[in-house]
Protein backbone atom coordinates (compact mmCIF):
# COMPACT_ATOMS: atom_id res chain seq x y z
CA UNK A 1 0.00 0.00 0.00
CA UNK A 2 1.51 3.28 -1.11
CA UNK A 3 2.09 5.84 1.55
CA UNK A 4 2.83 9.44 2.36
CA UNK A 5 3.94 9.70 5.96
CA UNK A 6 4.00 12.90 7.97
CA UNK A 7 6.17 12.71 11.05
CA UNK A 8 3.76 14.26 13.55
CA UNK A 9 -0.02 14.21 13.86
CA UNK A 10 -0.17 17.02 16.41
CA UNK A 11 2.33 19.73 17.28
CA UNK A 12 2.21 22.65 19.68
CA UNK A 13 4.89 25.29 19.26
CA UNK A 14 5.57 28.71 20.69
CA UNK A 15 5.57 31.94 18.72
CA UNK A 16 9.00 32.58 17.24
CA UNK A 17 10.13 28.96 17.26
CA UNK A 18 11.58 27.34 14.15
CA UNK A 19 9.35 24.44 13.16
CA UNK A 20 10.13 21.50 10.89
CA UNK A 21 7.38 19.41 9.33
CA UNK A 22 8.65 16.24 7.68
CA UNK A 23 7.07 14.26 4.88
CA UNK A 24 8.27 10.99 3.35
CA UNK A 25 6.76 9.06 0.42
CA UNK A 26 7.56 5.51 -0.62
CA UNK A 27 6.16 5.61 -4.16
CA UNK A 28 9.18 7.04 -5.98
CA UNK A 29 7.06 10.01 -7.02
CA UNK A 30 8.74 12.98 -8.65
CA UNK A 31 6.29 15.59 -7.42
CA UNK A 32 5.67 16.62 -3.83
CA UNK A 33 3.48 19.34 -2.36
CA UNK A 34 2.73 21.13 0.89
CA UNK A 35 -0.78 22.47 1.52
CA UNK A 36 -2.49 24.02 4.48
CA UNK A 37 -6.16 23.48 5.15
CA UNK A 38 -8.26 26.10 6.92
CA UNK A 39 -12.04 26.17 7.42
CA UNK A 40 -13.84 27.88 4.57
CA UNK A 41 -10.64 28.20 2.53
CA UNK A 42 -10.04 24.65 1.40
CA UNK A 43 -6.52 23.55 0.60
CA UNK A 44 -4.01 26.22 -0.30
CA UNK A 45 -0.66 25.43 -1.88
CA UNK A 46 2.39 26.61 0.04
CA UNK A 47 5.31 25.09 -1.91
CA UNK A 48 5.90 22.27 -4.34
CA UNK A 49 8.78 20.39 -5.86
CA UNK A 50 9.09 18.50 -9.13
CA UNK A 51 12.59 17.16 -8.49
CA UNK A 52 15.33 16.81 -5.90
CA UNK A 53 16.74 20.17 -4.83
CA UNK A 54 14.06 21.92 -6.83
CA UNK A 55 11.32 24.03 -5.23
CA UNK A 56 8.63 26.37 -6.42
CA UNK A 57 6.43 28.81 -4.51
CA UNK A 58 2.75 28.13 -4.34
CA UNK A 59 0.02 30.61 -3.52
CA UNK A 60 0.95 31.37 0.10
CA UNK A 61 4.73 30.88 0.57
CA UNK A 62 5.29 33.79 2.95
CA UNK A 63 6.72 32.68 6.26
CA UNK A 64 7.62 29.22 4.96
CA UNK A 65 10.54 27.53 3.26
CA UNK A 66 11.12 23.97 2.06
CA UNK A 67 13.90 21.49 1.55
CA UNK A 68 14.12 18.51 -0.77
CA UNK A 69 17.53 16.87 -0.47
CA UNK A 70 16.26 13.39 -1.33
CA UNK A 71 13.52 12.31 -3.71
CA UNK A 72 11.42 10.70 -1.02
CA UNK A 73 11.57 13.50 1.54
CA UNK A 74 10.07 16.99 1.44
CA UNK A 75 10.34 19.20 4.51
CA UNK A 76 8.36 22.32 5.34
CA UNK A 77 10.05 24.87 7.56
CA UNK A 78 8.43 27.67 9.50
CA UNK A 79 11.34 30.01 10.12
CA UNK A 80 9.64 31.87 12.99
CA UNK A 81 6.25 30.45 13.86
CA UNK A 82 3.35 32.85 14.28
CA UNK A 83 -0.18 32.30 15.56
CA UNK A 84 -1.64 32.79 12.07
CA UNK A 85 0.25 29.67 11.01
CA UNK A 86 -1.93 27.54 13.26
CA UNK A 87 -3.48 25.15 10.76
CA UNK A 88 -3.70 21.63 9.37
CA UNK A 89 -0.71 20.96 7.13
CA UNK A 90 -0.98 18.34 4.42
CA UNK A 91 1.80 16.83 2.36
CA UNK A 92 1.05 15.16 -0.97
CA UNK A 93 2.90 13.43 -3.78
CA UNK A 94 2.08 12.47 -7.34
CA UNK A 95 3.64 10.61 -10.23
CA UNK A 96 2.71 13.31 -12.74
CA UNK A 97 -0.46 11.86 -14.23
CA UNK A 98 -3.55 13.39 -12.67
CA UNK A 99 -5.82 10.49 -13.48
CA UNK A 100 -5.41 9.19 -9.93
CA UNK A 101 -4.83 12.51 -8.25
CA UNK A 102 -2.44 13.17 -5.44
CA UNK A 103 -1.69 10.88 -2.52
CA UNK A 104 -1.96 12.80 0.72
CA UNK A 105 -0.48 12.18 4.13
CA UNK A 106 -2.66 12.15 7.24
CA UNK A 107 -1.80 15.73 8.07
CA UNK A 108 -0.14 17.58 10.93
CA UNK A 109 -2.31 19.73 13.13
CA UNK A 110 -0.01 22.58 14.19
CA UNK A 111 -0.97 24.95 16.96
CA UNK A 112 1.21 28.01 17.57
CA UNK A 113 0.70 29.60 20.98
CA UNK B 1 -8.87 34.56 -6.13
CA UNK B 2 -10.84 31.35 -5.73
CA UNK B 3 -10.82 29.63 -9.07
CA UNK B 4 -12.71 26.63 -7.71
CA UNK B 5 -15.82 27.19 -5.64
CA UNK B 6 -18.04 24.89 -3.65
CA UNK B 7 -20.91 27.10 -2.61
CA UNK B 8 -22.59 24.63 -0.26
CA UNK B 9 -20.62 24.18 2.96
CA UNK B 10 -22.84 21.31 4.02
CA UNK B 11 -25.36 18.79 2.70
CA UNK B 12 -27.53 16.30 4.55
CA UNK B 13 -29.26 13.36 2.86
CA UNK B 14 -31.07 10.22 3.92
CA UNK B 15 -29.41 6.85 3.54
CA UNK B 16 -30.30 5.26 0.21
CA UNK B 17 -31.05 8.56 -1.51
CA UNK B 18 -28.88 10.42 -4.00
CA UNK B 19 -26.23 12.92 -2.86
CA UNK B 20 -25.32 15.65 -5.33
CA UNK B 21 -22.30 17.79 -4.60
CA UNK B 22 -21.62 20.78 -6.83
CA UNK B 23 -18.55 22.69 -7.88
CA UNK B 24 -17.97 25.72 -10.12
CA UNK B 25 -14.74 26.93 -11.64
CA UNK B 26 -13.61 30.04 -13.45
CA UNK B 27 -10.48 29.03 -15.36
CA UNK B 28 -11.30 27.56 -18.77
CA UNK B 29 -7.73 26.25 -19.02
CA UNK B 30 -8.33 23.55 -16.41
CA UNK B 31 -7.94 20.18 -18.11
CA UNK B 32 -8.54 17.72 -15.28
CA UNK B 33 -11.08 17.69 -12.48
CA UNK B 34 -11.03 15.56 -9.38
CA UNK B 35 -13.01 14.82 -6.25
CA UNK B 36 -11.42 13.95 -2.93
CA UNK B 37 -13.01 12.66 0.24
CA UNK B 38 -11.70 13.56 3.68
CA UNK B 39 -12.50 12.03 7.03
CA UNK B 40 -11.60 13.88 10.26
CA UNK B 41 -7.93 13.53 11.29
CA UNK B 42 -7.03 11.99 7.93
CA UNK B 43 -5.65 13.36 4.69
CA UNK B 44 -7.89 13.67 1.62
CA UNK B 45 -8.20 10.52 -0.46
CA UNK B 46 -8.72 10.51 -4.20
CA UNK B 47 -12.23 9.49 -5.20
CA UNK B 48 -12.80 10.03 -8.93
CA UNK B 49 -11.51 12.19 -11.76
CA UNK B 50 -12.60 13.37 -15.18
CA UNK B 51 -10.69 14.76 -18.12
CA UNK B 52 -11.93 17.94 -19.75
CA UNK B 53 -12.57 16.02 -22.98
CA UNK B 54 -15.28 13.95 -21.30
CA UNK B 55 -18.61 14.88 -19.75
CA UNK B 56 -19.18 11.89 -17.50
CA UNK B 57 -17.16 9.35 -15.57
CA UNK B 58 -18.61 6.61 -13.44
CA UNK B 59 -17.07 4.39 -10.79
CA UNK B 60 -19.48 2.23 -8.85
CA UNK B 61 -21.80 4.42 -6.81
CA UNK B 62 -19.90 7.59 -7.80
CA UNK B 63 -20.44 9.55 -10.99
CA UNK B 64 -18.86 12.85 -11.92
CA UNK B 65 -20.50 15.09 -14.51
CA UNK B 66 -18.71 17.93 -16.28
CA UNK B 67 -20.48 20.80 -18.03
CA UNK B 68 -17.74 22.83 -19.66
CA UNK B 69 -19.99 25.51 -21.06
CA UNK B 70 -21.31 26.25 -17.57
CA UNK B 71 -17.90 25.65 -15.94
CA UNK B 72 -19.63 23.32 -13.53
CA UNK B 73 -19.07 19.82 -12.27
CA UNK B 74 -21.00 17.65 -9.91
CA UNK B 75 -20.51 14.43 -7.99
CA UNK B 76 -23.44 12.06 -7.65
CA UNK B 77 -23.44 9.33 -5.02
CA UNK B 78 -26.15 6.71 -5.44
CA UNK B 79 -27.22 5.20 -3.13
CA UNK B 80 -25.77 7.22 -0.29
CA UNK B 81 -24.48 5.31 2.73
CA UNK B 82 -23.66 6.50 6.27
CA UNK B 83 -19.98 5.72 5.59
CA UNK B 84 -20.03 8.37 2.86
CA UNK B 85 -20.31 11.05 5.55
CA UNK B 86 -17.16 13.14 5.09
CA UNK B 87 -15.92 16.41 3.63
CA UNK B 88 -15.71 16.35 -0.16
CA UNK B 89 -13.25 18.57 -1.99
CA UNK B 90 -13.50 19.45 -5.63
CA UNK B 91 -10.20 20.14 -7.42
CA UNK B 92 -9.22 21.35 -10.87
CA UNK B 93 -5.86 21.25 -12.55
CA UNK B 94 -3.94 22.86 -15.38
CA UNK B 95 -0.48 21.43 -16.03
CA UNK B 96 -0.30 19.95 -12.54
CA UNK B 97 -1.24 23.26 -10.91
CA UNK B 98 -4.13 21.97 -8.82
CA UNK B 99 -6.69 24.23 -7.14
CA UNK B 100 -9.11 23.09 -4.48
CA UNK B 101 -12.53 24.22 -3.42
CA UNK B 102 -13.39 24.94 0.21
CA UNK B 103 -15.15 21.60 0.64
CA UNK B 104 -18.70 20.39 1.32
CA UNK B 105 -19.49 18.40 4.46
CA UNK B 106 -21.83 15.55 3.54
CA UNK B 107 -23.87 13.88 6.27
CA UNK B 108 -25.78 10.73 5.39
CA UNK B 109 -28.42 9.93 7.99
CA UNK B 110 -29.44 6.32 8.66
PDB file of C-alpha atoms in Angstrom:
ATOM      1  CA  UNK A   1       0.000   0.000   0.000  1.00  0.00           C
ATOM      2  CA  UNK A   2       1.510   3.280  -1.109  1.00  0.00           C
ATOM      3  CA  UNK A   3       2.095   5.838   1.549  1.00  0.00           C
ATOM      4  CA  UNK A   4       2.833   9.436   2.358  1.00  0.00           C
ATOM      5  CA  UNK A   5       3.937   9.699   5.958  1.00  0.00           C
ATOM      6  CA  UNK A   6       3.999  12.904   7.966  1.00  0.00           C
ATOM      7  CA  UNK A   7       6.165  12.707  11.051  1.00  0.00           C
ATOM      8  CA  UNK A   8       3.761  14.260  13.548  1.00  0.00           C
ATOM      9  CA  UNK A   9      -0.023  14.208  13.865  1.00  0.00           C
ATOM     10  CA  UNK A  10      -0.173  17.022  16.409  1.00  0.00           C
ATOM     11  CA  UNK A  11       2.332  19.728  17.283  1.00  0.00           C
ATOM     12  CA  UNK A  12       2.205  22.647  19.685  1.00  0.00           C
ATOM     13  CA  UNK A  13       4.889  25.289  19.263  1.00  0.00           C
ATOM     14  CA  UNK A  14       5.568  28.713  20.694  1.00  0.00           C
ATOM     15  CA  UNK A  15       5.567  31.937  18.717  1.00  0.00           C
ATOM     16  CA  UNK A  16       9.002  32.582  17.241  1.00  0.00           C
ATOM     17  CA  UNK A  17      10.129  28.956  17.262  1.00  0.00           C
ATOM     18  CA  UNK A  18      11.577  27.344  14.148  1.00  0.00           C
ATOM     19  CA  UNK A  19       9.351  24.439  13.161  1.00  0.00           C
ATOM     20  CA  UNK A  20      10.130  21.500  10.888  1.00  0.00           C
ATOM     21  CA  UNK A  21       7.384  19.409   9.331  1.00  0.00           C
ATOM     22  CA  UNK A  22       8.645  16.244   7.683  1.00  0.00           C
ATOM     23  CA  UNK A  23       7.074  14.256   4.884  1.00  0.00           C
ATOM     24  CA  UNK A  24       8.271  10.989   3.347  1.00  0.00           C
ATOM     25  CA  UNK A  25       6.758   9.059   0.423  1.00  0.00           C
ATOM     26  CA  UNK A  26       7.564   5.511  -0.625  1.00  0.00           C
ATOM     27  CA  UNK A  27       6.160   5.609  -4.158  1.00  0.00           C
ATOM     28  CA  UNK A  28       9.181   7.035  -5.984  1.00  0.00           C
ATOM     29  CA  UNK A  29       7.057  10.009  -7.018  1.00  0.00           C
ATOM     30  CA  UNK A  30       8.743  12.983  -8.646  1.00  0.00           C
ATOM     31  CA  UNK A  31       6.286  15.591  -7.421  1.00  0.00           C
ATOM     32  CA  UNK A  32       5.671  16.623  -3.830  1.00  0.00           C
ATOM     33  CA  UNK A  33       3.477  19.340  -2.362  1.00  0.00           C
ATOM     34  CA  UNK A  34       2.728  21.126   0.895  1.00  0.00           C
ATOM     35  CA  UNK A  35      -0.781  22.473   1.520  1.00  0.00           C
ATOM     36  CA  UNK A  36      -2.488  24.017   4.482  1.00  0.00           C
ATOM     37  CA  UNK A  37      -6.161  23.478   5.153  1.00  0.00           C
ATOM     38  CA  UNK A  38      -8.257  26.102   6.921  1.00  0.00           C
ATOM     39  CA  UNK A  39     -12.041  26.168   7.420  1.00  0.00           C
ATOM     40  CA  UNK A  40     -13.840  27.884   4.575  1.00  0.00           C
ATOM     41  CA  UNK A  41     -10.640  28.200   2.526  1.00  0.00           C
ATOM     42  CA  UNK A  42     -10.045  24.650   1.397  1.00  0.00           C
ATOM     43  CA  UNK A  43      -6.516  23.547   0.602  1.00  0.00           C
ATOM     44  CA  UNK A  44      -4.008  26.218  -0.300  1.00  0.00           C
ATOM     45  CA  UNK A  45      -0.663  25.426  -1.876  1.00  0.00           C
ATOM     46  CA  UNK A  46       2.393  26.609   0.039  1.00  0.00           C
ATOM     47  CA  UNK A  47       5.306  25.090  -1.915  1.00  0.00           C
ATOM     48  CA  UNK A  48       5.897  22.270  -4.341  1.00  0.00           C
ATOM     49  CA  UNK A  49       8.783  20.392  -5.864  1.00  0.00           C
ATOM     50  CA  UNK A  50       9.092  18.499  -9.134  1.00  0.00           C
ATOM     51  CA  UNK A  51      12.592  17.156  -8.486  1.00  0.00           C
ATOM     52  CA  UNK A  52      15.334  16.813  -5.902  1.00  0.00           C
ATOM     53  CA  UNK A  53      16.741  20.168  -4.831  1.00  0.00           C
ATOM     54  CA  UNK A  54      14.057  21.920  -6.826  1.00  0.00           C
ATOM     55  CA  UNK A  55      11.320  24.027  -5.228  1.00  0.00           C
ATOM     56  CA  UNK A  56       8.632  26.374  -6.421  1.00  0.00           C
ATOM     57  CA  UNK A  57       6.430  28.812  -4.512  1.00  0.00           C
ATOM     58  CA  UNK A  58       2.750  28.131  -4.341  1.00  0.00           C
ATOM     59  CA  UNK A  59       0.023  30.609  -3.519  1.00  0.00           C
ATOM     60  CA  UNK A  60       0.951  31.369   0.096  1.00  0.00           C
ATOM     61  CA  UNK A  61       4.729  30.876   0.571  1.00  0.00           C
ATOM     62  CA  UNK A  62       5.288  33.792   2.946  1.00  0.00           C
ATOM     63  CA  UNK A  63       6.715  32.676   6.264  1.00  0.00           C
ATOM     64  CA  UNK A  64       7.623  29.220   4.957  1.00  0.00           C
ATOM     65  CA  UNK A  65      10.541  27.533   3.255  1.00  0.00           C
ATOM     66  CA  UNK A  66      11.116  23.967   2.059  1.00  0.00           C
ATOM     67  CA  UNK A  67      13.899  21.486   1.548  1.00  0.00           C
ATOM     68  CA  UNK A  68      14.120  18.514  -0.772  1.00  0.00           C
ATOM     69  CA  UNK A  69      17.533  16.872  -0.475  1.00  0.00           C
ATOM     70  CA  UNK A  70      16.263  13.391  -1.335  1.00  0.00           C
ATOM     71  CA  UNK A  71      13.522  12.306  -3.714  1.00  0.00           C
ATOM     72  CA  UNK A  72      11.417  10.704  -1.020  1.00  0.00           C
ATOM     73  CA  UNK A  73      11.567  13.502   1.545  1.00  0.00           C
ATOM     74  CA  UNK A  74      10.065  16.990   1.445  1.00  0.00           C
ATOM     75  CA  UNK A  75      10.342  19.198   4.509  1.00  0.00           C
ATOM     76  CA  UNK A  76       8.359  22.316   5.336  1.00  0.00           C
ATOM     77  CA  UNK A  77      10.051  24.869   7.559  1.00  0.00           C
ATOM     78  CA  UNK A  78       8.429  27.667   9.499  1.00  0.00           C
ATOM     79  CA  UNK A  79      11.343  30.006  10.122  1.00  0.00           C
ATOM     80  CA  UNK A  80       9.643  31.868  12.992  1.00  0.00           C
ATOM     81  CA  UNK A  81       6.250  30.451  13.856  1.00  0.00           C
ATOM     82  CA  UNK A  82       3.353  32.846  14.283  1.00  0.00           C
ATOM     83  CA  UNK A  83      -0.178  32.304  15.559  1.00  0.00           C
ATOM     84  CA  UNK A  84      -1.635  32.785  12.066  1.00  0.00           C
ATOM     85  CA  UNK A  85       0.246  29.674  11.006  1.00  0.00           C
ATOM     86  CA  UNK A  86      -1.931  27.542  13.255  1.00  0.00           C
ATOM     87  CA  UNK A  87      -3.481  25.151  10.756  1.00  0.00           C
ATOM     88  CA  UNK A  88      -3.696  21.632   9.371  1.00  0.00           C
ATOM     89  CA  UNK A  89      -0.707  20.955   7.127  1.00  0.00           C
ATOM     90  CA  UNK A  90      -0.984  18.335   4.415  1.00  0.00           C
ATOM     91  CA  UNK A  91       1.802  16.833   2.359  1.00  0.00           C
ATOM     92  CA  UNK A  92       1.046  15.155  -0.973  1.00  0.00           C
ATOM     93  CA  UNK A  93       2.899  13.434  -3.777  1.00  0.00           C
ATOM     94  CA  UNK A  94       2.085  12.473  -7.344  1.00  0.00           C
ATOM     95  CA  UNK A  95       3.639  10.614 -10.233  1.00  0.00           C
ATOM     96  CA  UNK A  96       2.710  13.310 -12.741  1.00  0.00           C
ATOM     97  CA  UNK A  97      -0.457  11.863 -14.230  1.00  0.00           C
ATOM     98  CA  UNK A  98      -3.545  13.393 -12.670  1.00  0.00           C
ATOM     99  CA  UNK A  99      -5.822  10.491 -13.481  1.00  0.00           C
ATOM    100  CA  UNK A 100      -5.412   9.185  -9.931  1.00  0.00           C
ATOM    101  CA  UNK A 101      -4.833  12.509  -8.252  1.00  0.00           C
ATOM    102  CA  UNK A 102      -2.435  13.174  -5.445  1.00  0.00           C
ATOM    103  CA  UNK A 103      -1.695  10.884  -2.519  1.00  0.00           C
ATOM    104  CA  UNK A 104      -1.963  12.797   0.722  1.00  0.00           C
ATOM    105  CA  UNK A 105      -0.485  12.181   4.132  1.00  0.00           C
ATOM    106  CA  UNK A 106      -2.664  12.155   7.237  1.00  0.00           C
ATOM    107  CA  UNK A 107      -1.799  15.727   8.074  1.00  0.00           C
ATOM    108  CA  UNK A 108      -0.145  17.578  10.927  1.00  0.00           C
ATOM    109  CA  UNK A 109      -2.306  19.732  13.126  1.00  0.00           C
ATOM    110  CA  UNK A 110      -0.005  22.582  14.193  1.00  0.00           C
ATOM    111  CA  UNK A 111      -0.967  24.954  16.964  1.00  0.00           C
ATOM    112  CA  UNK A 112       1.209  28.014  17.574  1.00  0.00           C
ATOM    113  CA  UNK A 113       0.699  29.602  20.984  1.00  0.00           C
TER     114      UNK A 113
ATOM    115  CA  UNK B   1      -8.870  34.561  -6.129  1.00  0.00           C
ATOM    116  CA  UNK B   2     -10.841  31.352  -5.728  1.00  0.00           C
ATOM    117  CA  UNK B   3     -10.822  29.630  -9.066  1.00  0.00           C
ATOM    118  CA  UNK B   4     -12.713  26.627  -7.712  1.00  0.00           C
ATOM    119  CA  UNK B   5     -15.824  27.190  -5.642  1.00  0.00           C
ATOM    120  CA  UNK B   6     -18.036  24.889  -3.651  1.00  0.00           C
ATOM    121  CA  UNK B   7     -20.914  27.098  -2.613  1.00  0.00           C
ATOM    122  CA  UNK B   8     -22.586  24.635  -0.257  1.00  0.00           C
ATOM    123  CA  UNK B   9     -20.619  24.184   2.963  1.00  0.00           C
ATOM    124  CA  UNK B  10     -22.842  21.308   4.019  1.00  0.00           C
ATOM    125  CA  UNK B  11     -25.355  18.792   2.701  1.00  0.00           C
ATOM    126  CA  UNK B  12     -27.529  16.303   4.548  1.00  0.00           C
ATOM    127  CA  UNK B  13     -29.259  13.358   2.859  1.00  0.00           C
ATOM    128  CA  UNK B  14     -31.075  10.222   3.919  1.00  0.00           C
ATOM    129  CA  UNK B  15     -29.414   6.853   3.541  1.00  0.00           C
ATOM    130  CA  UNK B  16     -30.302   5.262   0.207  1.00  0.00           C
ATOM    131  CA  UNK B  17     -31.046   8.559  -1.510  1.00  0.00           C
ATOM    132  CA  UNK B  18     -28.877  10.425  -3.999  1.00  0.00           C
ATOM    133  CA  UNK B  19     -26.234  12.916  -2.861  1.00  0.00           C
ATOM    134  CA  UNK B  20     -25.325  15.648  -5.333  1.00  0.00           C
ATOM    135  CA  UNK B  21     -22.297  17.787  -4.601  1.00  0.00           C
ATOM    136  CA  UNK B  22     -21.622  20.782  -6.826  1.00  0.00           C
ATOM    137  CA  UNK B  23     -18.545  22.691  -7.877  1.00  0.00           C
ATOM    138  CA  UNK B  24     -17.972  25.722 -10.120  1.00  0.00           C
ATOM    139  CA  UNK B  25     -14.741  26.932 -11.642  1.00  0.00           C
ATOM    140  CA  UNK B  26     -13.613  30.040 -13.452  1.00  0.00           C
ATOM    141  CA  UNK B  27     -10.480  29.032 -15.358  1.00  0.00           C
ATOM    142  CA  UNK B  28     -11.302  27.564 -18.772  1.00  0.00           C
ATOM    143  CA  UNK B  29      -7.726  26.245 -19.016  1.00  0.00           C
ATOM    144  CA  UNK B  30      -8.325  23.546 -16.410  1.00  0.00           C
ATOM    145  CA  UNK B  31      -7.943  20.179 -18.111  1.00  0.00           C
ATOM    146  CA  UNK B  32      -8.537  17.724 -15.279  1.00  0.00           C
ATOM    147  CA  UNK B  33     -11.081  17.689 -12.484  1.00  0.00           C
ATOM    148  CA  UNK B  34     -11.028  15.561  -9.376  1.00  0.00           C
ATOM    149  CA  UNK B  35     -13.012  14.815  -6.246  1.00  0.00           C
ATOM    150  CA  UNK B  36     -11.420  13.950  -2.932  1.00  0.00           C
ATOM    151  CA  UNK B  37     -13.008  12.663   0.244  1.00  0.00           C
ATOM    152  CA  UNK B  38     -11.700  13.560   3.677  1.00  0.00           C
ATOM    153  CA  UNK B  39     -12.498  12.028   7.035  1.00  0.00           C
ATOM    154  CA  UNK B  40     -11.596  13.877  10.260  1.00  0.00           C
ATOM    155  CA  UNK B  41      -7.935  13.534  11.292  1.00  0.00           C
ATOM    156  CA  UNK B  42      -7.033  11.991   7.929  1.00  0.00           C
ATOM    157  CA  UNK B  43      -5.650  13.359   4.691  1.00  0.00           C
ATOM    158  CA  UNK B  44      -7.885  13.670   1.621  1.00  0.00           C
ATOM    159  CA  UNK B  45      -8.201  10.523  -0.463  1.00  0.00           C
ATOM    160  CA  UNK B  46      -8.721  10.507  -4.195  1.00  0.00           C
ATOM    161  CA  UNK B  47     -12.234   9.493  -5.205  1.00  0.00           C
ATOM    162  CA  UNK B  48     -12.798  10.029  -8.927  1.00  0.00           C
ATOM    163  CA  UNK B  49     -11.513  12.186 -11.761  1.00  0.00           C
ATOM    164  CA  UNK B  50     -12.595  13.374 -15.185  1.00  0.00           C
ATOM    165  CA  UNK B  51     -10.691  14.763 -18.122  1.00  0.00           C
ATOM    166  CA  UNK B  52     -11.931  17.943 -19.754  1.00  0.00           C
ATOM    167  CA  UNK B  53     -12.567  16.017 -22.977  1.00  0.00           C
ATOM    168  CA  UNK B  54     -15.276  13.954 -21.295  1.00  0.00           C
ATOM    169  CA  UNK B  55     -18.613  14.885 -19.753  1.00  0.00           C
ATOM    170  CA  UNK B  56     -19.179  11.888 -17.503  1.00  0.00           C
ATOM    171  CA  UNK B  57     -17.155   9.347 -15.572  1.00  0.00           C
ATOM    172  CA  UNK B  58     -18.614   6.605 -13.445  1.00  0.00           C
ATOM    173  CA  UNK B  59     -17.069   4.389 -10.786  1.00  0.00           C
ATOM    174  CA  UNK B  60     -19.475   2.234  -8.850  1.00  0.00           C
ATOM    175  CA  UNK B  61     -21.798   4.418  -6.808  1.00  0.00           C
ATOM    176  CA  UNK B  62     -19.902   7.586  -7.800  1.00  0.00           C
ATOM    177  CA  UNK B  63     -20.436   9.545 -10.995  1.00  0.00           C
ATOM    178  CA  UNK B  64     -18.864  12.851 -11.922  1.00  0.00           C
ATOM    179  CA  UNK B  65     -20.500  15.088 -14.514  1.00  0.00           C
ATOM    180  CA  UNK B  66     -18.714  17.930 -16.277  1.00  0.00           C
ATOM    181  CA  UNK B  67     -20.484  20.805 -18.026  1.00  0.00           C
ATOM    182  CA  UNK B  68     -17.737  22.832 -19.657  1.00  0.00           C
ATOM    183  CA  UNK B  69     -19.991  25.514 -21.060  1.00  0.00           C
ATOM    184  CA  UNK B  70     -21.308  26.246 -17.570  1.00  0.00           C
ATOM    185  CA  UNK B  71     -17.899  25.645 -15.944  1.00  0.00           C
ATOM    186  CA  UNK B  72     -19.633  23.321 -13.534  1.00  0.00           C
ATOM    187  CA  UNK B  73     -19.069  19.821 -12.266  1.00  0.00           C
ATOM    188  CA  UNK B  74     -20.997  17.651  -9.906  1.00  0.00           C
ATOM    189  CA  UNK B  75     -20.511  14.434  -7.988  1.00  0.00           C
ATOM    190  CA  UNK B  76     -23.440  12.058  -7.649  1.00  0.00           C
ATOM    191  CA  UNK B  77     -23.436   9.329  -5.018  1.00  0.00           C
ATOM    192  CA  UNK B  78     -26.149   6.708  -5.444  1.00  0.00           C
ATOM    193  CA  UNK B  79     -27.217   5.197  -3.133  1.00  0.00           C
ATOM    194  CA  UNK B  80     -25.772   7.222  -0.292  1.00  0.00           C
ATOM    195  CA  UNK B  81     -24.481   5.309   2.732  1.00  0.00           C
ATOM    196  CA  UNK B  82     -23.656   6.502   6.271  1.00  0.00           C
ATOM    197  CA  UNK B  83     -19.984   5.720   5.585  1.00  0.00           C
ATOM    198  CA  UNK B  84     -20.033   8.368   2.864  1.00  0.00           C
ATOM    199  CA  UNK B  85     -20.307  11.051   5.554  1.00  0.00           C
ATOM    200  CA  UNK B  86     -17.158  13.144   5.087  1.00  0.00           C
ATOM    201  CA  UNK B  87     -15.916  16.408   3.631  1.00  0.00           C
ATOM    202  CA  UNK B  88     -15.709  16.353  -0.160  1.00  0.00           C
ATOM    203  CA  UNK B  89     -13.253  18.575  -1.992  1.00  0.00           C
ATOM    204  CA  UNK B  90     -13.502  19.451  -5.633  1.00  0.00           C
ATOM    205  CA  UNK B  91     -10.204  20.139  -7.423  1.00  0.00           C
ATOM    206  CA  UNK B  92      -9.219  21.351 -10.873  1.00  0.00           C
ATOM    207  CA  UNK B  93      -5.859  21.254 -12.552  1.00  0.00           C
ATOM    208  CA  UNK B  94      -3.943  22.860 -15.382  1.00  0.00           C
ATOM    209  CA  UNK B  95      -0.483  21.428 -16.027  1.00  0.00           C
ATOM    210  CA  UNK B  96      -0.296  19.952 -12.544  1.00  0.00           C
ATOM    211  CA  UNK B  97      -1.242  23.257 -10.913  1.00  0.00           C
ATOM    212  CA  UNK B  98      -4.132  21.967  -8.819  1.00  0.00           C
ATOM    213  CA  UNK B  99      -6.694  24.228  -7.140  1.00  0.00           C
ATOM    214  CA  UNK B 100      -9.114  23.086  -4.483  1.00  0.00           C
ATOM    215  CA  UNK B 101     -12.532  24.219  -3.419  1.00  0.00           C
ATOM    216  CA  UNK B 102     -13.386  24.938   0.208  1.00  0.00           C
ATOM    217  CA  UNK B 103     -15.154  21.600   0.643  1.00  0.00           C
ATOM    218  CA  UNK B 104     -18.700  20.386   1.325  1.00  0.00           C
ATOM    219  CA  UNK B 105     -19.494  18.403   4.456  1.00  0.00           C
ATOM    220  CA  UNK B 106     -21.834  15.548   3.544  1.00  0.00           C
ATOM    221  CA  UNK B 107     -23.875  13.884   6.274  1.00  0.00           C
ATOM    222  CA  UNK B 108     -25.780  10.733   5.390  1.00  0.00           C
ATOM    223  CA  UNK B 109     -28.424   9.934   7.991  1.00  0.00           C
ATOM    224  CA  UNK B 110     -29.445   6.321   8.658  1.00  0.00           C
TER     225      UNK B 110
END
